[in-house]
């Protein structure tokens, strides 16, 4: 399909009209254009009571109704449960694409042809090694350091190895930084895994695919060539695709915000990793497993659900800020999880998870609030069956999301309307008051 021949348009793309506003303080009337279903917040600054008035602000804590950019990368319709990368449905990409093909698509806007793809895979494969000093850097962490703390710090540290990466307006430097980040984040992640386990680091193997190489760096022991189980390779490839981008979520906003100050991309991506670490964002898949461990036995589920309904905690892996009918990624992951569990078998924790899901989907508390399982409800279970430690799950998410962060970072840089991110506030503190020290002098 050629550009412009899209199957379905994002809503209201061409709708035009105006918003008429009357300021009851002054009786003054204003008319603001509505473009793409949005009014410009800066137009409200024209609404003033007098020349010294700053103008009306829009107040939107947590950006519930504020578009911070125009983006052509990812389209989500939360009510209908639609997710598309560059117009391609996530279901089709998960079915047929590779993660690196999707990473190219996210960045360039079109699918790569064979020559472009081969070059892209080659470039990423040949940048997977990290400077040897990174190993000593990692050795400085305690054995029980959280892998996301380690990943965040080592990705930030990479910026010191590539000082030219701060030349963000040079397309060749951007290109190199993007390739380096996509190539090295899995290596860092695998080294972190080996550090936690007290195992020697395994260097990248250029004969393997992106996913196979990552699994090799994680799991290879004395065998000369690592061969991953096909069901795990497939699961990882699909999970990476599903997690590759999700438009303006918390971590992507962090990357764009730090990037808007013209920091280098290693520092911007480190900021994204820091945001992803939080249990309300990427940390949710880890929180799901911790919740299941805490429940301990299927017989404890009813009491746990009652506690959640009484506001004594949340059912982790349920609910989403954007998806209010279902999370399309969750459907794909559930099928994938079934395939994996068929091969590796069920256990007590999996039984608890499936029973939690069954009860929550039929309980009015969750149904009325449109709380459905999100992608993280199932991903943690798959990662666990692959024997990844629970606190490593978010690292796997971060490897995939690096593709989206970089595409969004570059789109932000090339967007002429963007400037350094700098929200306003409504000051609610004291007025001026004289300084009177409370200290003993
Ligand atoms: N368990 C129990 N109640 C919930 C949950 C939950 N998981 N999520 C929301 N609610 C309730 C909430 O208490 C509120 O109830 P009430 O109207 O009676 O006050 C109502 O549902 C609306 O909640 P909200 O906090 O206004 O919803 P939100 O859009 O701000 O939060 C969320 C979205 C994902 C932070 C939240 O649903 C949550 O904390 N879920 C659990 C954590 C989780 O699984 N996060 C992963 C998100 S998917 C990965 C990603 O894309 O980052």
Coordinates of C-alpha atoms and ligand atoms in Angstrom, one line a residue:
X1 CA 0.0 0.0 0.0
X2 CA 1.4 3.4 -0.9
X3 CA 1.4 6.5 1.4
X4 CA -2.0 8.1 1.7
X5 CA -3.9 4.9 0.9
X6 CA -4.6 4.2 4.6
X7 CA -7.3 1.8 5.6
X8 CA -8.6 4.0 8.4
X9 CA -7.7 7.5 9.4
X10 CA -6.9 8.6 12.9
X11 CA -10.0 10.5 14.2
X12 CA -10.7 14.1 13.4
X13 CA -7.5 14.5 11.4
X14 CA -9.1 17.0 9.0
X15 CA -12.0 18.3 11.1
X16 CA -11.9 22.1 11.3
X17 CA -14.0 24.6 13.2
X18 CA -13.7 27.1 15.9
X19 CA -14.2 27.3 19.6
X20 CA -16.1 30.4 20.8
X21 CA -15.2 31.5 24.3
X22 CA -16.8 34.3 26.3
X23 CA -14.9 35.5 29.3
X24 CA -17.5 36.3 32.0
X25 CA -15.0 38.5 33.8
X26 CA -14.9 41.0 30.9
X27 CA -17.7 40.0 28.6
X28 CA -15.0 39.7 25.9
X29 CA -15.5 37.1 23.2
X30 CA -12.8 35.0 21.5
X31 CA -12.8 32.5 18.7
X32 CA -10.0 29.9 18.5
X33 CA -9.4 27.5 15.6
X34 CA -9.9 23.8 16.2
X35 CA -7.3 21.8 14.2
X36 CA -7.0 18.0 14.4
X37 CA -9.5 18.1 17.2
X38 CA -7.3 20.3 19.4
X39 CA -7.2 24.0 20.3
X40 CA -3.8 25.6 21.0
X41 CA -3.3 26.2 24.7
X42 CA -1.3 29.4 23.8
X43 CA -4.5 30.8 22.3
X44 CA -5.9 31.0 25.9
X45 CA -3.1 33.4 26.8
X46 CA -5.0 35.9 24.6
X47 CA -7.8 35.8 27.2
X48 CA -6.9 38.7 29.6
X49 CA -8.6 40.9 32.0
X50 CA -6.2 43.7 31.2
X51 CA -2.8 44.5 29.7
X52 CA -0.9 43.3 32.8
X53 CA -2.8 40.0 33.0
X54 CA -0.7 37.0 32.0
X55 CA -3.6 35.4 30.3
X56 CA -5.5 32.2 31.0
X57 CA -3.5 29.0 31.6
X58 CA -4.7 25.5 30.9
X59 CA -4.3 23.4 34.0
X60 CA -3.8 19.7 33.3
X61 CA -1.9 17.7 36.0
X62 CA -0.5 14.5 34.6
X63 CA -1.4 15.6 31.1
X64 CA -4.8 13.9 31.0
X65 CA -6.0 16.0 28.1
X66 CA -2.9 17.7 26.6
X67 CA -1.2 16.8 23.4
X68 CA 2.4 17.7 23.7
X69 CA 3.4 17.1 20.1
X70 CA 2.2 16.1 16.7
X71 CA 3.5 12.6 16.0
X72 CA 3.3 10.2 13.0
X73 CA 4.7 7.2 14.8
X74 CA 2.1 5.4 16.8
X75 CA -1.6 5.6 16.8
X76 CA -3.7 4.4 19.7
X77 CA -7.5 4.4 20.0
X78 CA -8.0 3.5 23.6
X79 CA -11.7 3.0 23.4
X80 CA -11.6 0.7 20.5
X81 CA -8.4 -1.1 21.6
X82 CA -6.4 -0.2 18.5
X83 CA -2.6 0.1 18.3
X84 CA -0.8 0.8 15.1
X85 CA 2.9 1.6 14.3
X86 CA 3.1 3.9 11.3
X87 CA -0.4 2.7 10.3
X88 CA 0.4 -1.0 10.5
X89 CA -1.8 -2.9 13.0
X90 CA 0.1 -4.3 15.9
X91 CA -1.5 -7.7 15.3
X92 CA 0.0 -7.9 11.8
X93 CA 3.4 -6.7 12.9
X94 CA 3.5 -9.2 15.8
X95 CA 2.5 -12.0 13.4
X96 CA 4.9 -11.3 10.5
X97 CA 7.7 -8.8 11.3
X98 CA 11.0 -9.0 13.1
X99 CA 11.8 -6.6 15.9
X100 CA 14.6 -4.9 13.9
X101 CA 12.2 -4.4 11.0
X102 CA 9.8 -2.7 13.4
X103 CA 12.6 -0.6 14.8
X104 CA 13.4 0.6 11.3
X105 CA 9.7 1.2 10.6
X106 CA 9.3 3.3 13.8
X107 CA 12.2 5.4 12.9
X108 CA 11.8 5.9 9.1
X109 CA 8.1 5.7 8.7
X110 CA 8.1 3.0 6.0
X111 CA 9.0 -0.7 6.0
X112 CA 12.6 -1.3 5.0
X113 CA 13.3 -3.0 1.6
X114 CA 15.6 -6.0 1.6
X115 CA 18.8 -3.9 1.1
X116 CA 17.9 -1.4 3.7
X117 CA 17.0 -4.2 6.2
X118 CA 20.2 -6.1 5.5
X119 CA 22.3 -3.0 6.1
X120 CA 20.4 -2.1 9.3
X121 CA 20.8 -5.6 10.7
X122 CA 24.5 -5.6 9.8
X123 CA 25.1 -2.2 11.4
X124 CA 23.3 -3.1 14.6
X125 CA 25.0 -6.5 14.8
X126 CA 28.5 -4.9 14.4
X127 CA 27.9 -2.4 17.1
X128 CA 26.9 -4.8 19.9
X129 CA 30.3 -4.8 21.7
X130 CA 30.7 -2.3 24.5
X131 CA 33.9 -0.7 25.7
X132 CA 35.8 -3.0 28.2
X133 CA 35.6 -0.3 30.8
X134 CA 31.9 -0.9 31.1
X135 CA 32.7 -4.2 32.6
X136 CA 34.6 -2.6 35.5
X137 CA 31.9 0.0 35.8
X138 CA 29.3 -2.9 36.3
X139 CA 31.6 -4.7 38.7
X140 CA 31.2 -1.7 41.1
X141 CA 27.5 -2.5 41.7
X142 CA 26.5 -4.6 44.6
X143 CA 25.4 -8.1 43.7
X144 CA 21.8 -7.2 44.7
X145 CA 21.6 -3.9 42.9
X146 CA 18.3 -3.6 41.0
X147 CA 19.0 -4.3 37.3
X148 CA 17.0 -1.2 36.2
X149 CA 19.3 1.0 38.4
X150 CA 22.3 -0.6 36.7
X151 CA 20.8 -0.3 33.2
X152 CA 19.9 3.4 33.7
X153 CA 23.4 4.2 35.0
X154 CA 25.3 2.2 32.3
X155 CA 23.3 3.7 29.4
X156 CA 23.9 7.2 30.9
X157 CA 27.6 6.2 31.2
X158 CA 27.7 5.3 27.5
X159 CA 27.3 9.0 26.7
X160 CA 30.8 9.6 28.2
X161 CA 32.3 7.0 25.7
X162 CA 30.7 8.8 22.7
X163 CA 31.1 12.5 23.3
X164 CA 30.3 13.2 19.7
X165 CA 26.8 12.0 20.3
X166 CA 26.0 15.4 21.6
X167 CA 26.1 16.7 18.0
X168 CA 22.4 15.9 17.8
X169 CA 21.9 18.2 14.8
X170 CA 24.3 16.1 12.7
X171 CA 22.2 13.4 10.9
X172 CA 25.3 11.1 10.7
X173 CA 25.9 11.4 14.4
X174 CA 22.3 10.8 15.2
X175 CA 22.3 7.7 12.9
X176 CA 25.4 6.3 14.7
X177 CA 23.9 7.0 18.2
X178 CA 20.7 5.3 17.3
X179 CA 22.5 2.2 15.9
X180 CA 24.8 2.1 19.0
X181 CA 21.9 2.3 21.4
X182 CA 19.8 -0.4 19.7
X183 CA 22.9 -2.6 19.5
X184 CA 24.4 -2.0 23.0
X185 CA 21.3 -1.9 25.3
X186 CA 20.8 -5.7 24.9
X187 CA 24.5 -6.3 25.6
X188 CA 24.4 -4.1 28.7
X189 CA 21.2 -5.9 29.8
X190 CA 22.8 -9.3 29.4
X191 CA 26.0 -8.2 31.2
X192 CA 23.8 -7.0 34.1
X193 CA 22.0 -10.3 34.2
X194 CA 25.4 -12.1 34.4
X195 CA 26.6 -9.8 37.0
X196 CA 23.6 -10.5 39.2
X197 CA 24.1 -14.2 38.7
X198 CA 27.9 -14.0 39.3
X199 CA 28.5 -15.5 35.9
X200 CA 31.2 -14.5 33.4
X201 CA 30.1 -12.1 30.7
X202 CA 29.3 -13.6 27.3
X203 CA 30.3 -11.5 24.3
X204 CA 27.9 -10.9 21.4
X205 CA 27.8 -13.5 18.7
X206 CA 27.5 -11.9 15.2
X207 CA 26.1 -15.1 13.6
X208 CA 22.9 -14.9 15.6
X209 CA 19.8 -12.8 15.2
X210 CA 19.1 -9.8 17.5
X211 CA 16.9 -11.9 19.9
X212 CA 19.0 -15.1 19.7
X213 CA 22.2 -13.1 20.4
X214 CA 20.6 -11.5 23.5
X215 CA 19.4 -14.9 24.8
X216 CA 22.9 -16.3 24.1
X217 CA 24.6 -13.5 26.1
X218 CA 22.1 -14.2 28.9
X219 CA 22.1 -18.0 29.0
X220 CA 25.2 -19.4 27.3
X221 CA 27.4 -21.5 29.5
X222 CA 30.2 -23.8 28.2
X223 CA 28.6 -24.7 24.9
X224 CA 30.5 -23.3 21.9
X225 CA 27.3 -22.1 20.1
X226 CA 24.1 -21.2 21.9
X227 CA 20.8 -22.4 20.6
X228 CA 17.7 -20.9 22.2
X229 CA 14.4 -22.8 22.4
X230 CA 12.3 -21.7 19.4
X231 CA 9.3 -21.0 21.5
X232 CA 11.3 -18.6 23.6
X233 CA 13.0 -17.0 20.6
X234 CA 9.5 -16.4 19.1
X235 CA 8.0 -15.1 22.4
X236 CA 10.9 -12.7 22.8
X237 CA 10.7 -11.4 19.3
X238 CA 6.9 -10.8 19.6
X239 CA 7.3 -9.2 23.1
X240 CA 9.9 -6.9 21.8
X241 CA 7.6 -5.8 19.0
X242 CA 4.7 -5.3 21.3
X243 CA 6.8 -3.1 23.6
X244 CA 8.6 -1.2 20.9
X245 CA 6.5 2.0 21.2
X246 CA 3.4 3.3 22.9
X247 CA 3.2 7.0 21.9
X248 CA 3.4 9.7 24.6
X249 CA 3.6 7.5 27.7
X250 CA 5.6 8.5 30.8
X251 CA 9.0 7.3 29.7
X252 CA 8.7 8.6 26.2
X253 CA 7.7 11.9 27.6
X254 CA 10.8 11.8 29.8
X255 CA 13.0 11.0 26.7
X256 CA 11.4 13.8 24.7
X257 CA 11.6 16.3 27.7
X258 CA 15.3 15.6 28.4
X259 CA 16.0 15.5 24.6
X260 CA 14.3 18.9 24.2
X261 CA 17.1 20.4 26.3
X262 CA 19.4 19.0 23.6
X263 CA 21.0 16.4 25.8
X264 CA 22.7 13.6 23.9
X265 CA 20.5 10.5 23.2
X266 CA 22.3 8.2 25.7
X267 CA 21.3 10.6 28.5
X268 CA 17.8 11.0 27.1
X269 CA 17.3 7.3 26.9
X270 CA 18.7 6.9 30.4
X271 CA 15.9 9.3 31.5
X272 CA 13.4 7.0 29.8
X273 CA 14.7 4.0 31.6
X274 CA 14.4 5.8 34.9
X275 CA 10.7 6.6 34.2
X276 CA 10.1 3.0 33.0
X277 CA 11.5 1.7 36.3
X278 CA 8.4 2.9 38.1
X279 CA 5.8 0.3 39.1
X280 CA 2.9 2.3 37.6
X281 CA 4.7 2.1 34.2
X282 CA 7.2 -0.6 33.1
X283 CA 7.7 -1.9 36.6
X284 CA 4.1 -3.3 36.5
X285 CA 5.1 -6.7 35.1
X286 CA 7.5 -7.1 38.1
X287 CA 4.7 -5.9 40.4
X288 CA 2.3 -8.5 39.0
X289 CA 4.7 -11.3 39.9
X290 CA 5.3 -9.8 43.4
X291 CA 1.5 -9.6 43.9
X292 CA 1.1 -13.2 42.9
X293 CA 3.9 -14.3 45.3
X294 CA 2.2 -12.3 48.0
X295 CA -1.2 -14.0 47.3
X296 CA 0.7 -17.3 47.7
X297 CA -2.3 -19.7 47.1
X298 CA -5.5 -19.6 44.9
X299 CA -7.6 -19.8 48.2
X300 CA -6.3 -16.4 49.2
X301 CA -7.6 -14.7 46.0
X302 CA -11.1 -13.7 47.2
X303 CA -9.7 -11.9 50.2
X304 CA -7.1 -10.2 48.1
X305 CA -9.7 -9.0 45.6
X306 CA -11.9 -7.7 48.5
X307 CA -8.8 -5.7 49.8
X308 CA -8.3 -4.2 46.3
X309 CA -11.9 -3.2 46.2
X310 CA -11.6 -1.6 49.6
X311 CA -8.8 0.5 48.2
X312 CA -6.0 -1.4 50.1
X313 CA -3.9 -1.8 46.9
X314 CA -4.3 -2.2 43.2
X315 CA -4.7 -5.3 41.1
X316 CA -1.4 -4.9 39.3
X317 CA -1.5 -5.6 35.5
X318 CA -5.0 -4.4 35.3
X319 CA -6.2 -1.0 34.0
X320 CA -4.6 1.4 31.6
X321 CA -4.6 5.2 31.2
X322 CA -5.5 4.9 27.5
X323 CA -7.1 1.5 26.8
X324 CA -10.6 1.5 28.3
X325 CA -12.0 -1.5 26.4
X326 CA -9.0 -3.8 26.1
X327 CA -5.3 -3.6 25.6
X328 CA -4.7 -5.2 22.1
X329 CA -1.2 -6.2 23.2
X330 CA -2.7 -8.2 26.0
X331 CA -4.6 -10.3 23.6
X332 CA -1.5 -11.2 21.6
X333 CA 0.5 -11.9 24.7
X334 CA -2.2 -14.1 26.2
X335 CA -2.1 -16.3 23.1
X336 CA 1.7 -16.3 23.2
X337 CA 1.6 -17.2 26.9
X338 CA -0.6 -20.1 26.1
X339 CA 1.9 -21.4 23.6
X340 CA 4.8 -21.0 26.1
X341 CA 2.9 -22.7 29.0
X342 CA 1.9 -25.6 26.7
X343 CA 5.6 -26.2 26.3
X344 CA 6.9 -25.5 29.8
X345 CA 3.9 -26.5 31.8
X346 CA 1.7 -24.7 34.4
X347 CA 2.6 -24.1 38.0
X348 CA 0.9 -22.6 41.2
X349 CA 1.7 -19.0 40.3
X350 CA 0.2 -19.4 36.9
X351 CA -2.9 -20.9 38.3
X352 CA -3.2 -17.9 40.7
X353 CA -2.8 -15.5 37.7
X354 CA -5.4 -17.2 35.6
X355 CA -7.9 -17.3 38.5
X356 CA -7.3 -13.6 39.3
X357 CA -7.9 -12.8 35.7
X358 CA -11.2 -14.9 35.7
X359 CA -12.5 -13.3 38.9
X360 CA -11.6 -9.7 37.9
X361 CA -13.1 -10.0 34.5
X362 CA -16.5 -10.9 36.0
X363 CA -16.4 -8.6 39.1
X364 CA -18.5 -5.4 38.8
X365 CA -15.8 -3.3 40.5
X366 CA -13.3 -4.0 37.6
X367 CA -15.9 -4.2 34.8
X368 CA -17.6 -0.9 35.7
X369 CA -14.2 0.9 35.9
X370 CA -13.2 -0.7 32.6
X371 CA -10.2 -2.4 34.2
X372 CA -9.0 -5.1 31.9
X373 CA -5.7 -7.0 31.9
X374 CA -3.0 -4.9 30.3
X375 CA 0.1 -6.2 28.5
X376 CA 2.1 -6.5 31.7
X377 CA -0.3 -9.0 33.3
X378 CA 0.9 -11.7 31.0
X379 CA 4.4 -10.6 30.0
X380 CA 5.7 -11.2 33.6
X381 CA 4.4 -14.8 33.5
X382 CA 6.2 -15.5 30.2
X383 CA 9.4 -14.0 31.4
X384 CA 9.2 -16.0 34.6
X385 CA 8.7 -19.2 32.6
X386 CA 11.9 -18.3 30.7
X387 CA 13.5 -18.2 34.2
X388 CA 14.3 -14.5 34.1
X389 CA 14.5 -13.1 37.7
X390 CA 11.4 -10.9 38.5
X391 CA 13.4 -7.7 38.9
X392 CA 14.8 -8.2 35.4
X393 CA 11.5 -8.0 33.6
X394 CA 11.5 -4.2 33.2
X395 CA 14.9 -4.4 31.6
X396 CA 13.5 -6.6 28.9
X397 CA 10.8 -4.0 28.3
X398 CA 13.5 -1.3 28.2
X399 CA 15.4 -3.1 25.4
X400 CA 12.3 -3.1 23.2
X401 CA 11.2 0.4 24.1
X402 CA 14.6 1.8 23.1
X403 CA 13.4 1.6 19.5
X404 CA 10.4 3.7 20.2
X405 CA 12.2 6.2 22.4
X406 CA 14.8 6.9 19.7
X407 CA 12.2 7.3 17.0
X408 CA 10.3 9.7 19.2
X409 CA 13.5 11.5 20.2
X410 CA 14.4 12.1 16.6
X411 CA 10.9 13.1 15.6
X412 CA 11.0 15.7 18.4
X413 CA 14.3 17.1 17.3
X414 CA 13.2 17.5 13.7
X415 CA 9.9 19.1 14.7
X416 CA 10.2 22.8 14.1
X417 CA 7.4 23.6 16.5
X418 CA 9.2 21.9 19.5
X419 CA 11.3 23.9 22.0
X420 CA 12.7 23.0 25.3
X421 CA 9.9 21.5 27.4
X422 CA 9.0 23.8 30.2
X423 CA 5.5 23.5 31.7
X424 CA 3.8 26.3 33.6
X425 CA 2.5 26.0 37.2
X426 CA -0.2 27.5 39.3
X427 CA 1.6 28.9 42.3
X428 CA -0.4 28.1 45.5
X429 CA 2.3 28.9 48.1
X430 CA 2.8 31.9 50.4
X431 CA 2.9 35.4 49.2
X432 CA 5.9 37.5 50.0
X433 CA 6.9 37.3 53.7
X434 CA 9.9 38.6 55.6
X435 CA 12.8 36.3 56.5
X436 CA 13.0 35.6 60.3
X437 CA 15.5 32.9 61.1
X438 CA 14.2 30.1 63.3
X439 CA 17.8 29.0 64.1
X440 CA 19.7 29.7 67.3
X441 CA 22.3 32.2 66.5
Ligands
LIG1 N1 -6.7 -2.1 40.6 C1 -7.8 -1.6 41.3 N2 -8.4 -0.5 41.0 C2 -7.9 0.2 40.0 C3 -6.8 -0.2 39.2 C4 -6.3 -1.4 39.5 N3 -5.2 -1.9 38.8 N4 -6.6 0.7 38.3 C5 -7.5 1.7 38.4 N5 -8.3 1.4 39.5 C6 -9.4 2.2 40.0 C7 -9.0 3.4 40.7 O1 -8.9 3.2 42.1 C8 -10.1 4.3 40.4 O2 -11.3 4.0 41.1 P1 -12.3 5.1 41.7 O3 -12.9 5.7 40.4 O4 -13.2 4.4 42.6 O5 -11.4 6.1 42.4 C9 -10.5 4.0 38.9 O6 -10.1 2.6 38.8 C10 -9.7 4.9 37.9 O7 -8.3 4.8 38.2 P2 -7.3 5.9 37.9 O8 -6.1 5.8 38.9 O9 -8.0 7.2 37.7 O10 -6.8 5.4 36.4 P3 -5.5 5.9 35.7 O11 -5.9 6.0 34.3 O12 -4.9 7.2 36.3 O13 -4.4 4.8 36.0 C11 -3.0 2.9 35.8 C12 -4.0 3.9 35.0 C13 -2.4 2.0 34.7 C14 -1.9 3.7 36.5 C15 -3.8 2.1 36.8 O14 -4.9 1.4 36.2 C16 -3.0 1.2 37.6 O15 -2.4 1.6 38.6 N6 -2.9 -0.1 37.2 C17 -2.0 -1.0 37.9 C18 -0.6 -0.8 37.5 C19 -0.3 -1.4 36.1 O16 -0.7 -2.5 35.7 N7 0.3 -0.5 35.2 C20 0.7 -1.0 33.9 C21 0.1 -0.1 32.8 S1 0.4 -0.8 31.2 C22 2.1 -0.6 30.9 C23 2.3 0.7 30.3 O17 1.9 1.0 29.2 O18 3.1 1.4 31.0

